[in-house]
């Protein structure tokens, strides 16, 4: 694998994951009460706990994107 191929791979991986993150955030914010109510009933949780879990998931996913996709792409781009 060449350096250009790896750079392109990590670049597209970053773009795809960021699009998924934005879509998930838009759905959670747009359908917040409905989505948290549905999942709260499914798993027997309070709606506030479910909302907090959604936000924690978004934060963890964003951090994972930065660590495993964005930073390697930046490092390969700098090289």
GROMACS .gro file of N, CA, C and O in nm:
model
  316
    1UNK      N    1   0.083  -0.117   0.000
    1UNK     CA    2   0.000   0.000   0.000
    1UNK      C    3   0.088   0.124   0.000
    1UNK      O    4   0.183   0.134   0.077
    2UNK      N    5   0.052   0.218  -0.082
    2UNK     CA    6   0.131   0.341  -0.090
    2UNK      C    7   0.080   0.443   0.010
    2UNK      O    8  -0.030   0.430   0.065
    3UNK      N    9   0.162   0.545   0.027
    3UNK     CA   10   0.125   0.653   0.119
    3UNK      C   11   0.000   0.727   0.070
    3UNK      O   12  -0.087   0.763   0.148
    4UNK      N   13  -0.011   0.744  -0.060
    4UNK     CA   14  -0.128   0.813  -0.117
    4UNK      C   15  -0.255   0.731  -0.095
    4UNK      O   16  -0.361   0.787  -0.066
    5UNK      N   17  -0.244   0.600  -0.108
    5UNK     CA   18  -0.361   0.513  -0.087
    5UNK      C   19  -0.407   0.519   0.058
    5UNK      O   20  -0.527   0.529   0.086
    6UNK      N   21  -0.313   0.512   0.151
    6UNK     CA   22  -0.348   0.521   0.293
    6UNK      C   23  -0.409   0.656   0.329
    6UNK      O   24  -0.506   0.664   0.404
    7UNK      N   25  -0.352   0.762   0.273
    7UNK     CA   26  -0.404   0.896   0.299
    7UNK      C   27  -0.547   0.907   0.247
    7UNK      O   28  -0.636   0.960   0.317
    8UNK      N   29  -0.573   0.857   0.127
    8UNK     CA   30  -0.708   0.860   0.072
    8UNK      C   31  -0.803   0.776   0.155
    8UNK      O   32  -0.918   0.815   0.181
    9UNK      N   33  -0.757   0.659   0.198
    9UNK     CA   34  -0.841   0.571   0.280
    9UNK      C   35  -0.884   0.640   0.409
    9UNK      O   36  -1.003   0.643   0.443
   10UNK      N   37  -0.788   0.696   0.483
   10UNK     CA   38  -0.822   0.762   0.609
   10UNK      C   39  -0.904   0.889   0.586
   10UNK      O   40  -0.989   0.923   0.668
   11UNK      N   41  -0.879   0.957   0.476
   11UNK     CA   42  -0.958   1.076   0.445
   11UNK      C   43  -1.104   1.042   0.421
   11UNK      O   44  -1.194   1.106   0.477
   12UNK      N   45  -1.130   0.941   0.337
   12UNK     CA   46  -1.268   0.901   0.310
   12UNK      C   47  -1.333   0.838   0.432
   12UNK      O   48  -1.452   0.856   0.455
   13UNK      N   49  -1.255   0.766   0.511
   13UNK     CA   50  -1.311   0.709   0.634
   13UNK      C   51  -1.356   0.820   0.728
   13UNK      O   52  -1.463   0.812   0.789
   14UNK      N   53  -1.278   0.927   0.736
   14UNK     CA   54  -1.315   1.041   0.820
   14UNK      C   55  -1.443   1.107   0.769
   14UNK      O   56  -1.534   1.138   0.847
   15UNK      N   57  -1.452   1.126   0.639
   15UNK     CA   58  -1.570   1.190   0.580
   15UNK      C   59  -1.696   1.106   0.606
   15UNK      O   60  -1.801   1.160   0.646
   16UNK      N   61  -1.687   0.976   0.584
   16UNK     CA   62  -1.803   0.889   0.604
   16UNK      C   63  -1.847   0.886   0.750
   16UNK      O   64  -1.966   0.898   0.781
   17UNK      N   65  -1.750   0.875   0.841
   17UNK     CA   66  -1.785   0.872   0.984
   17UNK      C   67  -1.842   1.006   1.032
   17UNK      O   68  -1.935   1.008   1.113
   18UNK      N   69  -1.790   1.116   0.981
   18UNK     CA   70  -1.845   1.246   1.020
   18UNK      C   71  -1.987   1.263   0.968
   18UNK      O   72  -2.073   1.320   1.037
   19UNK      N   73  -2.014   1.211   0.848
   19UNK     CA   74  -2.150   1.217   0.794
   19UNK      C   75  -2.246   1.135   0.880
   19UNK      O   76  -2.358   1.178   0.908
   20UNK      N   77  -2.202   1.017   0.923
   20UNK     CA   78  -2.285   0.934   1.012
   20UNK      C   79  -2.309   1.006   1.144
   20UNK      O   80  -2.420   1.005   1.197
   21UNK      N   81  -2.206   1.070   1.198
   21UNK     CA   82  -2.219   1.143   1.323
   21UNK      C   83  -2.318   1.259   1.310
   21UNK      O   84  -2.405   1.277   1.395
   22UNK      N   85  -2.309   1.334   1.201
   22UNK     CA   86  -2.400   1.447   1.180
   22UNK      C   87  -2.543   1.396   1.162
   22UNK      O   88  -2.638   1.454   1.218
   23UNK      N   89  -2.561   1.289   1.086
   23UNK     CA   90  -2.694   1.232   1.067
   23UNK      C   91  -2.753   1.183   1.199
   23UNK      O   92  -2.869   1.210   1.231
   24UNK      N   93  -2.672   1.112   1.279
   24UNK     CA   94  -2.719   1.062   1.408
   24UNK      C   95  -2.755   1.177   1.501
   24UNK      O   96  -2.857   1.173   1.569
   25UNK      N   97  -2.672   1.281   1.503
   25UNK     CA   98  -2.701   1.396   1.588
   25UNK      C   99  -2.829   1.467   1.543
   25UNK      O  100  -2.911   1.507   1.626
   26UNK      N  101  -2.847   1.480   1.413
   26UNK     CA  102  -2.968   1.545   1.361
   26UNK      C  103  -3.093   1.465   1.397
   26UNK      O  104  -3.195   1.523   1.436
   27UNK      N  105  -3.086   1.334   1.386
   27UNK     CA  106  -3.201   1.250   1.420
   27UNK      C  107  -3.230   1.257   1.569
   27UNK      O  108  -3.345   1.271   1.611
   28UNK      N  109  -3.126   1.251   1.650
   28UNK     CA  110  -3.145   1.255   1.796
   28UNK      C  111  -3.200   1.390   1.839
   28UNK      O  112  -3.291   1.398   1.922
   29UNK      N  113  -3.148   1.499   1.782
   29UNK     CA  114  -3.198   1.631   1.821
   29UNK      C  115  -3.334   1.659   1.761
   29UNK      O  116  -3.419   1.721   1.824
   30UNK      N  117  -3.356   1.615   1.637
   30UNK     CA  118  -3.483   1.641   1.571
   30UNK      C  119  -3.598   1.559   1.627
   30UNK      O  120  -3.710   1.605   1.638
   31UNK      N  121  -3.570   1.435   1.659
   31UNK     CA  122  -3.672   1.344   1.710
   31UNK      C  123  -3.645   1.308   1.856
   31UNK      O  124  -3.675   1.197   1.899
   32UNK      N  125  -3.588   1.400   1.930
   32UNK     CA  126  -3.541   1.374   2.065
   32UNK      C  127  -3.642   1.310   2.158
   32UNK      O  128  -3.616   1.204   2.215
   33UNK      N  129  -3.756   1.373   2.174
   33UNK     CA  130  -3.854   1.321   2.269
   33UNK      C  131  -3.911   1.186   2.223
   33UNK      O  132  -3.929   1.096   2.303
   34UNK      N  133  -3.936   1.175   2.094
   34UNK     CA  134  -3.989   1.049   2.042
   34UNK      C  135  -3.886   0.937   2.056
   34UNK      O  136  -3.918   0.827   2.102
   35UNK      N  137  -3.761   0.965   2.017
   35UNK     CA  138  -3.657   0.862   2.020
   35UNK      C  139  -3.623   0.821   2.164
   35UNK      O  140  -3.610   0.702   2.194
   36UNK      N  141  -3.611   0.918   2.253
   36UNK     CA  142  -3.579   0.883   2.391
   36UNK      C  143  -3.695   0.813   2.458
   36UNK      O  144  -3.675   0.721   2.537
   37UNK      N  145  -3.817   0.853   2.426
   37UNK     CA  146  -3.934   0.785   2.481
   37UNK      C  147  -3.943   0.640   2.435
   37UNK      O  148  -3.972   0.549   2.513
   38UNK      N  149  -3.917   0.618   2.306
   38UNK     CA  150  -3.921   0.483   2.250
   38UNK      C  151  -3.816   0.393   2.316
   38UNK      O  152  -3.846   0.282   2.361
   39UNK      N  153  -3.693   0.441   2.323
   39UNK     CA  154  -3.586   0.360   2.381
   39UNK      C  155  -3.603   0.345   2.532
   39UNK      O  156  -3.565   0.242   2.588
   40UNK      N  157  -3.658   0.445   2.598
   40UNK     CA  158  -3.683   0.432   2.742
   40UNK      C  159  -3.785   0.321   2.768
   40UNK      O  160  -3.768   0.241   2.860
   41UNK      N  161  -3.890   0.315   2.687
   41UNK     CA  162  -3.990   0.208   2.702
   41UNK      C  163  -3.929   0.072   2.666
   41UNK      O  164  -3.960  -0.028   2.731
   42UNK      N  165  -3.846   0.067   2.564
   42UNK     CA  166  -3.788  -0.060   2.520
   42UNK      C  167  -3.698  -0.122   2.628
   42UNK      O  168  -3.698  -0.243   2.647
   43UNK      N  169  -3.621  -0.036   2.694
   43UNK     CA  170  -3.522  -0.087   2.789
   43UNK      C  171  -3.559  -0.061   2.935
   43UNK      O  172  -3.479  -0.089   3.024
   44UNK      N  173  -3.677  -0.008   2.960
   44UNK     CA  174  -3.722   0.013   3.096
   44UNK      C  175  -3.642   0.119   3.171
   44UNK      O  176  -3.617   0.104   3.290
   45UNK      N  177  -3.603   0.226   3.102
   45UNK     CA  178  -3.526   0.333   3.163
   45UNK      C  179  -3.610   0.460   3.171
   45UNK      O  180  -3.714   0.472   3.107
   46UNK      N  181  -3.562   0.555   3.248
   46UNK     CA  182  -3.625   0.686   3.249
   46UNK      C  183  -3.580   0.762   3.124
   46UNK      O  184  -3.472   0.741   3.072
   47UNK      N  185  -3.663   0.851   3.076
   47UNK     CA  186  -3.633   0.924   2.953
   47UNK      C  187  -3.509   1.012   2.968
   47UNK      O  188  -3.431   1.026   2.874
   48UNK      N  189  -3.486   1.066   3.087
   48UNK     CA  190  -3.368   1.150   3.110
   48UNK      C  191  -3.240   1.068   3.098
   48UNK      O  192  -3.138   1.114   3.045
   49UNK      N  193  -3.244   0.945   3.149
   49UNK     CA  194  -3.127   0.857   3.142
   49UNK      C  195  -3.098   0.821   2.996
   49UNK      O  196  -2.983   0.819   2.953
   50UNK      N  197  -3.203   0.796   2.920
   50UNK     CA  198  -3.186   0.762   2.780
   50UNK      C  199  -3.128   0.879   2.702
   50UNK      O  200  -3.039   0.862   2.620
   51UNK      N  201  -3.176   1.000   2.729
   51UNK     CA  202  -3.123   1.119   2.662
   51UNK      C  203  -2.975   1.138   2.695
   51UNK      O  204  -2.893   1.165   2.607
   52UNK      N  205  -2.939   1.117   2.820
   52UNK     CA  206  -2.799   1.129   2.860
   52UNK      C  207  -2.714   1.023   2.792
   52UNK      O  208  -2.601   1.051   2.750
   53UNK      N  209  -2.766   0.903   2.778
   53UNK     CA  210  -2.694   0.796   2.710
   53UNK      C  211  -2.672   0.830   2.564
   53UNK      O  212  -2.564   0.805   2.509
   54UNK      N  213  -2.772   0.890   2.498
   54UNK     CA  214  -2.756   0.932   2.359
   54UNK      C  215  -2.643   1.034   2.347
   54UNK      O  216  -2.558   1.023   2.258
   55UNK      N  217  -2.640   1.133   2.434
   55UNK     CA  218  -2.536   1.236   2.427
   55UNK      C  219  -2.398   1.177   2.457
   55UNK      O  220  -2.298   1.214   2.395
   56UNK      N  221  -2.390   1.084   2.552
   56UNK     CA  222  -2.263   1.018   2.581
   56UNK      C  223  -2.215   0.937   2.462
   56UNK      O  224  -2.096   0.933   2.431
   57UNK      N  225  -2.310   0.871   2.393
   57UNK     CA  226  -2.274   0.793   2.275
   57UNK      C  227  -2.221   0.883   2.165
   57UNK      O  228  -2.120   0.851   2.100
   58UNK      N  229  -2.285   0.997   2.143
   58UNK     CA  230  -2.237   1.091   2.041
   58UNK      C  231  -2.097   1.142   2.074
   58UNK      O  232  -2.012   1.152   1.986
   59UNK      N  233  -2.074   1.172   2.200
   59UNK     CA  234  -1.941   1.221   2.241
   59UNK      C  235  -1.835   1.113   2.224
   59UNK      O  236  -1.725   1.141   2.175
   60UNK      N  237  -1.866   0.990   2.262
   60UNK     CA  238  -1.769   0.881   2.248
   60UNK      C  239  -1.741   0.853   2.100
   60UNK      O  240  -1.626   0.830   2.061
   61UNK      N  241  -1.844   0.855   2.017
   61UNK     CA  242  -1.827   0.830   1.874
   61UNK      C  243  -1.740   0.939   1.810
   61UNK      O  244  -1.652   0.910   1.730
   62UNK      N  245  -1.763   1.064   1.849
   62UNK     CA  246  -1.682   1.174   1.797
   62UNK      C  247  -1.536   1.158   1.838
   62UNK      O  248  -1.445   1.177   1.756
   63UNK      N  249  -1.513   1.121   1.961
   63UNK     CA  250  -1.376   1.099   2.008
   63UNK      C  251  -1.309   0.986   1.931
   63UNK      O  252  -1.192   0.998   1.890
   64UNK      N  253  -1.381   0.877   1.909
   64UNK     CA  254  -1.325   0.766   1.832
   64UNK      C  255  -1.294   0.805   1.688
   64UNK      O  256  -1.194   0.761   1.631
   65UNK      N  257  -1.379   0.887   1.629
   65UNK     CA  258  -1.352   0.935   1.493
   65UNK      C  259  -1.223   1.016   1.491
   65UNK      O  260  -1.138   0.998   1.404
   66UNK      N  261  -1.208   1.105   1.587
   66UNK     CA  262  -1.087   1.187   1.592
   66UNK      C  263  -0.962   1.101   1.609
   66UNK      O  264  -0.863   1.123   1.540
   67UNK      N  265  -0.967   1.005   1.699
   67UNK     CA  266  -0.847   0.925   1.730
   67UNK      C  267  -0.811   0.828   1.619
   67UNK      O  268  -0.694   0.815   1.582
   68UNK      N  269  -0.911   0.760   1.563
   68UNK     CA  270  -0.881   0.652   1.469
   68UNK      C  271  -0.898   0.688   1.322
   68UNK      O  272  -0.862   0.607   1.236
   69UNK      N  273  -0.950   0.805   1.290
   69UNK     CA  274  -0.966   0.842   1.150
   69UNK      C  275  -0.902   0.978   1.119
   69UNK      O  276  -0.820   0.987   1.027
   70UNK      N  277  -0.937   1.081   1.193
   70UNK     CA  278  -0.890   1.215   1.162
   70UNK      C  279  -0.740   1.233   1.189
   70UNK      O  280  -0.667   1.284   1.103
   71UNK      N  281  -0.695   1.192   1.305
   71UNK     CA  282  -0.554   1.209   1.340
   71UNK      C  283  -0.462   1.129   1.247
   71UNK      O  284  -0.361   1.184   1.200
   72UNK      N  285  -0.492   1.002   1.216
   72UNK     CA  286  -0.406   0.933   1.118
   72UNK      C  287  -0.406   1.001   0.981
   72UNK      O  288  -0.302   1.010   0.915
   73UNK      N  289  -0.521   1.052   0.937
   73UNK     CA  290  -0.526   1.123   0.809
   73UNK      C  291  -0.439   1.248   0.814
   73UNK      O  292  -0.364   1.277   0.719
   74UNK      N  293  -0.449   1.325   0.923
   74UNK     CA  294  -0.365   1.445   0.936
   74UNK      C  295  -0.215   1.409   0.938
   74UNK      O  296  -0.134   1.476   0.875
   75UNK      N  297  -0.182   1.302   1.010
   75UNK     CA  298  -0.041   1.262   1.016
   75UNK      C  299   0.009   1.219   0.878
   75UNK      O  300   0.122   1.255   0.841
   76UNK      N  301  -0.070   1.145   0.805
   76UNK     CA  302  -0.029   1.104   0.670
   76UNK      C  303  -0.024   1.222   0.574
   76UNK      O  304   0.060   1.225   0.484
   77UNK      N  305  -0.111   1.318   0.593
   77UNK     CA  306  -0.111   1.435   0.507
   77UNK      C  307   0.014   1.520   0.531
   77UNK      O  308   0.072   1.575   0.436
   78UNK      N  309   0.057   1.530   0.655
   78UNK     CA  310   0.175   1.609   0.690
   78UNK      C  311   0.302   1.545   0.637
   78UNK      O  312   0.396   1.613   0.597
   79UNK      N  313   0.304   1.411   0.631
   79UNK     CA  314   0.426   1.339   0.587
   79UNK      C  315   0.464   1.370   0.444
   79UNK      O  316   0.399   1.399   0.357
   0.00000   0.00000   0.00000
